[in-house]
């Protein structure tokens, strides 16, 4: 997409429609790129509404998906079209139906899918399905998701390039015995994290041995419910630090070096 805020000359503004400013004609697409005329948000609630708002400003038609429990949710009515997904599944499981969502997108002539965050946003299989169907995934390509969507894989990549990381398990922890062995080695406090998720879901701080088993079980269960994968890993908890991430865009190799974005403060509560 071309960004949600644009400065338009009067000759570029179209009257009518839904009362939103839109480009008279979109910028020319690069060779091999598919213009985005219709966008599906593979998410719900406020996240989907924000995606629809940005798309509407660009005169892009929008498609919502919703679970049976979200029949009356606001995001369903903010899109041009809306479709029920995940019949017979849990409220969260409906939004994890990767094959069904991509099949729906193909049938409805969708050009691009925006995952928002959470749910399928870091699921490499979902991105691969989009790529195979010829649908643009608004996010990194599948090979990048495979390396960074799995946090244990991302830690290994950091080691390869001599990036300092806190002590942690080299792979996903699949049993309480493994969790206890690591904690006995590095000490407490530790933090249990979902290997395939983010946003605080599937994350627990453990301050002493008595809290370990319950928190390990709860973190794994929450990760499975939220992301469709219950794998977790454990790191030594560094509680007296302040994160300052520097985002970078993952772009196809044919477009050259990826741009480095300005550092941001993750504590100010403004999602990008």
Tab-separated table of C-alpha atoms in Angstrom:
chain	number	residue	atom	x	y	z
A	1	UNK	CA	0.000	0.000	0.000
A	2	UNK	CA	1.087	3.556	-0.567
A	3	UNK	CA	0.585	4.931	2.947
A	4	UNK	CA	-2.532	6.212	4.634
A	5	UNK	CA	-1.767	9.949	4.665
A	6	UNK	CA	-1.240	11.765	1.404
A	7	UNK	CA	-1.131	15.418	0.364
A	8	UNK	CA	-3.416	15.776	-2.644
A	9	UNK	CA	-3.744	18.527	-5.226
A	10	UNK	CA	-7.319	19.585	-6.052
A	11	UNK	CA	-7.041	17.871	-9.436
A	12	UNK	CA	-6.353	14.575	-7.661
A	13	UNK	CA	-9.421	14.596	-5.426
A	14	UNK	CA	-12.555	12.759	-6.449
A	15	UNK	CA	-15.957	13.970	-5.307
A	16	UNK	CA	-18.729	11.673	-4.132
A	17	UNK	CA	-18.253	8.081	-3.014
A	18	UNK	CA	-18.116	7.713	0.736
A	19	UNK	CA	-16.953	11.274	1.265
A	20	UNK	CA	-13.313	10.249	1.637
A	21	UNK	CA	-10.414	11.792	-0.295
A	22	UNK	CA	-8.993	9.393	-2.857
A	23	UNK	CA	-6.521	9.430	-5.694
A	24	UNK	CA	-8.009	10.037	-9.131
A	25	UNK	CA	-5.671	7.307	-10.298
A	26	UNK	CA	-3.233	5.299	-8.161
A	27	UNK	CA	0.529	5.710	-8.581
A	28	UNK	CA	1.929	3.458	-11.326
A	29	UNK	CA	2.747	-0.003	-10.032
A	30	UNK	CA	6.270	-1.362	-10.354
A	31	UNK	CA	6.857	-4.071	-12.912
A	32	UNK	CA	5.517	-7.386	-11.646
A	33	UNK	CA	3.424	-5.814	-8.898
A	34	UNK	CA	-0.319	-6.358	-8.651
A	35	UNK	CA	-2.266	-3.138	-7.981
A	36	UNK	CA	-4.229	-3.242	-4.726
A	37	UNK	CA	-7.875	-2.519	-5.498
A	38	UNK	CA	-9.457	-4.757	-2.879
A	39	UNK	CA	-8.045	-5.489	0.587
A	40	UNK	CA	-9.059	-8.081	3.177
A	41	UNK	CA	-8.225	-7.547	6.859
A	42	UNK	CA	-7.468	-10.901	8.496
A	43	UNK	CA	-8.233	-9.508	11.931
A	44	UNK	CA	-11.031	-8.103	14.039
A	45	UNK	CA	-12.107	-5.164	16.203
A	46	UNK	CA	-10.155	-1.926	16.353
A	47	UNK	CA	-7.241	-3.368	14.380
A	48	UNK	CA	-9.466	-4.166	11.389
A	49	UNK	CA	-11.273	-0.813	11.634
A	50	UNK	CA	-7.970	1.067	11.412
A	51	UNK	CA	-6.968	-0.955	8.356
A	52	UNK	CA	-10.300	-0.170	6.679
A	53	UNK	CA	-9.944	3.538	7.429
A	54	UNK	CA	-6.521	3.709	5.791
A	55	UNK	CA	-7.720	1.688	2.793
A	56	UNK	CA	-10.767	3.917	2.341
A	57	UNK	CA	-8.541	7.005	2.195
A	58	UNK	CA	-6.796	5.329	-0.749
A	59	UNK	CA	-10.068	4.381	-2.468
A	60	UNK	CA	-9.370	0.672	-1.893
A	61	UNK	CA	-12.380	-1.594	-1.455
A	62	UNK	CA	-12.381	-3.449	1.884
A	63	UNK	CA	-13.380	-6.932	3.017
A	64	UNK	CA	-13.961	-8.029	6.612
A	65	UNK	CA	-14.060	-11.501	8.122
A	66	UNK	CA	-15.853	-12.316	11.358
A	67	UNK	CA	-16.522	-15.261	13.632
A	68	UNK	CA	-20.038	-16.268	14.658
A	69	UNK	CA	-19.499	-14.528	18.012
A	70	UNK	CA	-18.456	-11.303	16.204
A	71	UNK	CA	-21.697	-11.101	14.209
A	72	UNK	CA	-22.449	-7.677	15.709
A	73	UNK	CA	-18.856	-6.431	15.910
A	74	UNK	CA	-18.189	-2.927	14.583
A	75	UNK	CA	-15.466	-4.004	12.153
A	76	UNK	CA	-17.977	-6.130	10.232
A	77	UNK	CA	-19.983	-3.025	9.327
A	78	UNK	CA	-17.017	-0.770	8.559
A	79	UNK	CA	-16.000	-2.811	5.493
A	80	UNK	CA	-17.569	-2.841	2.043
A	81	UNK	CA	-18.069	-6.601	2.299
A	82	UNK	CA	-18.045	-9.019	5.234
A	83	UNK	CA	-17.949	-12.815	5.399
A	84	UNK	CA	-18.344	-15.384	8.158
A	85	UNK	CA	-15.339	-17.670	8.716
A	86	UNK	CA	-14.525	-20.552	11.017
A	87	UNK	CA	-17.909	-22.231	11.317
A	88	UNK	CA	-17.775	-24.693	14.188
A	89	UNK	CA	-14.510	-23.258	15.528
A	90	UNK	CA	-13.767	-21.246	18.655
A	91	UNK	CA	-13.983	-17.411	18.548
A	92	UNK	CA	-10.193	-17.204	18.210
A	93	UNK	CA	-9.841	-20.317	16.063
A	94	UNK	CA	-12.023	-18.725	13.382
A	95	UNK	CA	-9.382	-16.053	12.780
A	96	UNK	CA	-6.659	-18.713	12.584
A	97	UNK	CA	-8.321	-20.524	9.648
A	98	UNK	CA	-5.513	-19.775	7.204
A	99	UNK	CA	-6.655	-21.969	4.287
A	100	UNK	CA	-10.272	-20.840	4.561
A	101	UNK	CA	-9.331	-17.144	4.674
A	102	UNK	CA	-7.085	-17.383	1.605
A	103	UNK	CA	-9.706	-19.424	-0.292
A	104	UNK	CA	-12.282	-16.754	0.527
A	105	UNK	CA	-9.927	-14.020	-0.667
A	106	UNK	CA	-9.402	-15.785	-3.992
A	107	UNK	CA	-13.139	-16.292	-4.532
A	108	UNK	CA	-13.906	-12.644	-3.756
A	109	UNK	CA	-11.213	-11.225	-6.013
A	110	UNK	CA	-9.084	-9.817	-3.189
A	111	UNK	CA	-5.734	-8.359	-4.243
A	112	UNK	CA	-4.085	-8.131	-0.802
A	113	UNK	CA	-4.491	-9.361	2.766
A	114	UNK	CA	-3.487	-7.222	5.744
A	115	UNK	CA	-2.994	-9.382	8.866
A	116	UNK	CA	-2.919	-6.578	11.449
A	117	UNK	CA	-1.067	-7.968	14.461
A	118	UNK	CA	-1.603	-11.158	16.416
A	119	UNK	CA	-3.546	-14.086	14.940
A	120	UNK	CA	-1.868	-15.043	11.607
A	121	UNK	CA	0.451	-12.042	11.285
A	122	UNK	CA	3.570	-14.093	12.083
A	123	UNK	CA	2.447	-17.406	10.605
A	124	UNK	CA	4.747	-18.408	7.711
A	125	UNK	CA	2.273	-20.964	6.377
A	126	UNK	CA	-0.360	-18.237	5.975
A	127	UNK	CA	2.087	-16.028	4.079
A	128	UNK	CA	3.042	-18.940	1.812
A	129	UNK	CA	-0.636	-19.566	1.037
A	130	UNK	CA	-1.032	-15.915	0.049
A	131	UNK	CA	2.041	-16.092	-2.181
A	132	UNK	CA	0.859	-19.306	-3.846
A	133	UNK	CA	-2.556	-17.745	-4.523
A	134	UNK	CA	-0.999	-14.624	-6.057
A	135	UNK	CA	-2.340	-12.417	-3.269
A	136	UNK	CA	-0.148	-9.686	-1.780
A	137	UNK	CA	0.571	-10.185	1.922
A	138	UNK	CA	0.900	-6.762	3.530
A	139	UNK	CA	4.021	-7.595	5.499
A	140	UNK	CA	7.340	-9.419	5.127
A	141	UNK	CA	7.750	-12.310	2.644
A	142	UNK	CA	7.438	-15.872	3.932
A	143	UNK	CA	11.186	-16.514	4.166
A	144	UNK	CA	11.565	-13.534	6.517
A	145	UNK	CA	8.547	-14.572	8.595
A	146	UNK	CA	10.062	-18.049	8.971
A	147	UNK	CA	13.213	-16.596	10.504
A	148	UNK	CA	11.678	-13.855	12.626
A	149	UNK	CA	8.187	-15.207	13.318
A	150	UNK	CA	9.804	-18.059	15.255
A	151	UNK	CA	11.563	-16.263	18.111
A	152	UNK	CA	13.950	-19.165	18.741
A	153	UNK	CA	15.010	-19.007	15.073
A	154	UNK	CA	15.470	-15.235	15.429
A	155	UNK	CA	17.731	-15.777	18.456
A	156	UNK	CA	19.862	-18.180	16.416
A	157	UNK	CA	20.112	-15.600	13.633
A	158	UNK	CA	21.255	-12.993	16.158
A	159	UNK	CA	23.986	-15.378	17.338
A	160	UNK	CA	25.138	-15.884	13.740
A	161	UNK	CA	25.744	-12.145	13.395
A	162	UNK	CA	27.257	-11.721	16.888
A	163	UNK	CA	24.317	-9.676	18.173
A	164	UNK	CA	24.287	-9.814	21.994
A	165	UNK	CA	21.270	-11.627	23.452
A	166	UNK	CA	20.262	-12.505	26.992
A	167	UNK	CA	20.734	-16.144	28.042
A	168	UNK	CA	17.900	-18.295	26.730
A	169	UNK	CA	16.910	-21.742	25.513
A	170	UNK	CA	18.329	-22.460	22.032
A	171	UNK	CA	15.106	-24.144	20.893
A	172	UNK	CA	11.463	-24.322	21.954
A	173	UNK	CA	10.849	-25.875	25.375
A	174	UNK	CA	8.358	-28.729	25.137
A	175	UNK	CA	8.318	-30.087	28.673
A	176	UNK	CA	8.395	-28.872	32.254
A	177	UNK	CA	11.555	-30.938	32.838
A	178	UNK	CA	13.379	-28.934	30.155
A	179	UNK	CA	12.116	-25.691	31.644
A	180	UNK	CA	13.319	-26.610	35.132
A	181	UNK	CA	16.743	-27.717	33.837
A	182	UNK	CA	17.303	-24.352	32.131
A	183	UNK	CA	16.134	-22.371	35.153
A	184	UNK	CA	18.414	-24.317	37.484
A	185	UNK	CA	21.309	-23.432	35.191
A	186	UNK	CA	20.693	-19.665	34.746
A	187	UNK	CA	18.697	-18.877	37.886
A	188	UNK	CA	15.650	-16.681	38.442
A	189	UNK	CA	13.879	-14.519	37.410
A	190	UNK	CA	13.125	-15.846	33.946
A	191	UNK	CA	10.501	-15.002	31.361
A	192	UNK	CA	8.536	-17.567	29.375
A	193	UNK	CA	7.545	-16.372	25.883
A	194	UNK	CA	5.455	-17.694	23.019
A	195	UNK	CA	7.790	-18.768	20.213
A	196	UNK	CA	5.315	-17.816	17.475
A	197	UNK	CA	3.531	-14.783	18.862
A	198	UNK	CA	3.836	-11.365	20.398
A	199	UNK	CA	1.930	-8.562	22.042
A	200	UNK	CA	2.335	-10.054	25.520
A	201	UNK	CA	0.233	-13.154	24.790
A	202	UNK	CA	1.769	-16.392	26.018
A	203	UNK	CA	4.237	-14.517	28.203
A	204	UNK	CA	4.867	-15.067	31.925
A	205	UNK	CA	7.531	-13.831	34.362
A	206	UNK	CA	8.704	-16.473	36.846
A	207	UNK	CA	10.477	-15.158	39.954
A	208	UNK	CA	11.093	-18.414	41.830
A	209	UNK	CA	10.874	-22.183	41.367
A	210	UNK	CA	7.433	-22.456	42.956
A	211	UNK	CA	5.888	-20.394	40.136
A	212	UNK	CA	7.513	-22.256	37.263
A	213	UNK	CA	5.191	-25.187	36.556
A	214	UNK	CA	1.917	-23.225	36.607
A	215	UNK	CA	3.314	-20.385	34.517
A	216	UNK	CA	4.868	-22.767	31.994
A	217	UNK	CA	1.529	-24.523	31.513
A	218	UNK	CA	-0.442	-21.273	31.304
A	219	UNK	CA	1.962	-19.613	28.848
A	220	UNK	CA	1.910	-22.611	26.521
A	221	UNK	CA	-1.874	-22.881	26.691
A	222	UNK	CA	-2.367	-19.174	25.986
A	223	UNK	CA	0.075	-19.283	23.066
A	224	UNK	CA	-1.789	-22.226	21.554
A	225	UNK	CA	-5.127	-20.431	21.865
A	226	UNK	CA	-3.897	-17.086	20.532
A	227	UNK	CA	-1.513	-18.194	17.773
A	228	UNK	CA	-2.366	-21.805	16.991
A	229	UNK	CA	1.038	-22.965	18.262
A	230	UNK	CA	1.856	-23.651	21.907
A	231	UNK	CA	5.662	-23.659	21.594
A	232	UNK	CA	7.425	-21.453	24.149
A	233	UNK	CA	11.011	-20.585	24.992
A	234	UNK	CA	12.624	-19.179	28.124
A	235	UNK	CA	15.022	-16.295	28.665
A	236	UNK	CA	16.683	-14.815	31.707
A	237	UNK	CA	14.457	-11.879	32.691
A	238	UNK	CA	16.253	-8.526	32.407
A	239	UNK	CA	13.701	-6.345	34.159
A	240	UNK	CA	15.739	-3.155	34.688
A	241	UNK	CA	16.291	-2.327	31.019
A	242	UNK	CA	14.421	-0.185	28.527
A	243	UNK	CA	13.888	-1.484	25.003
A	244	UNK	CA	14.570	0.793	22.027
A	245	UNK	CA	13.924	-1.235	18.873
A	246	UNK	CA	14.971	-0.010	15.422
A	247	UNK	CA	12.484	-1.416	12.890
A	248	UNK	CA	13.508	-2.334	9.344
A	249	UNK	CA	11.325	-3.095	6.331
A	250	UNK	CA	11.682	-6.499	4.673
A	251	UNK	CA	11.471	-5.896	0.925
A	252	UNK	CA	12.055	-8.139	-2.124
A	253	UNK	CA	15.705	-8.347	-3.173
A	254	UNK	CA	14.926	-6.822	-6.565
A	255	UNK	CA	14.147	-3.519	-4.845
A	256	UNK	CA	17.578	-3.176	-3.275
A	257	UNK	CA	18.641	-2.649	0.322
A	258	UNK	CA	15.779	-2.449	2.868
A	259	UNK	CA	15.277	0.962	4.494
A	260	UNK	CA	16.078	1.368	8.184
A	261	UNK	CA	13.342	3.120	10.130
A	262	UNK	CA	13.860	5.498	13.029
A	263	UNK	CA	14.049	3.963	16.526
A	264	UNK	CA	10.784	4.074	18.433
A	265	UNK	CA	9.796	3.881	22.078
A	266	UNK	CA	7.694	0.720	22.562
A	267	UNK	CA	6.490	1.967	25.944
A	268	UNK	CA	4.435	4.888	24.648
A	269	UNK	CA	1.537	2.653	23.624
A	270	UNK	CA	1.214	3.756	20.000
A	271	UNK	CA	0.955	0.758	17.649
A	272	UNK	CA	2.446	1.212	14.175
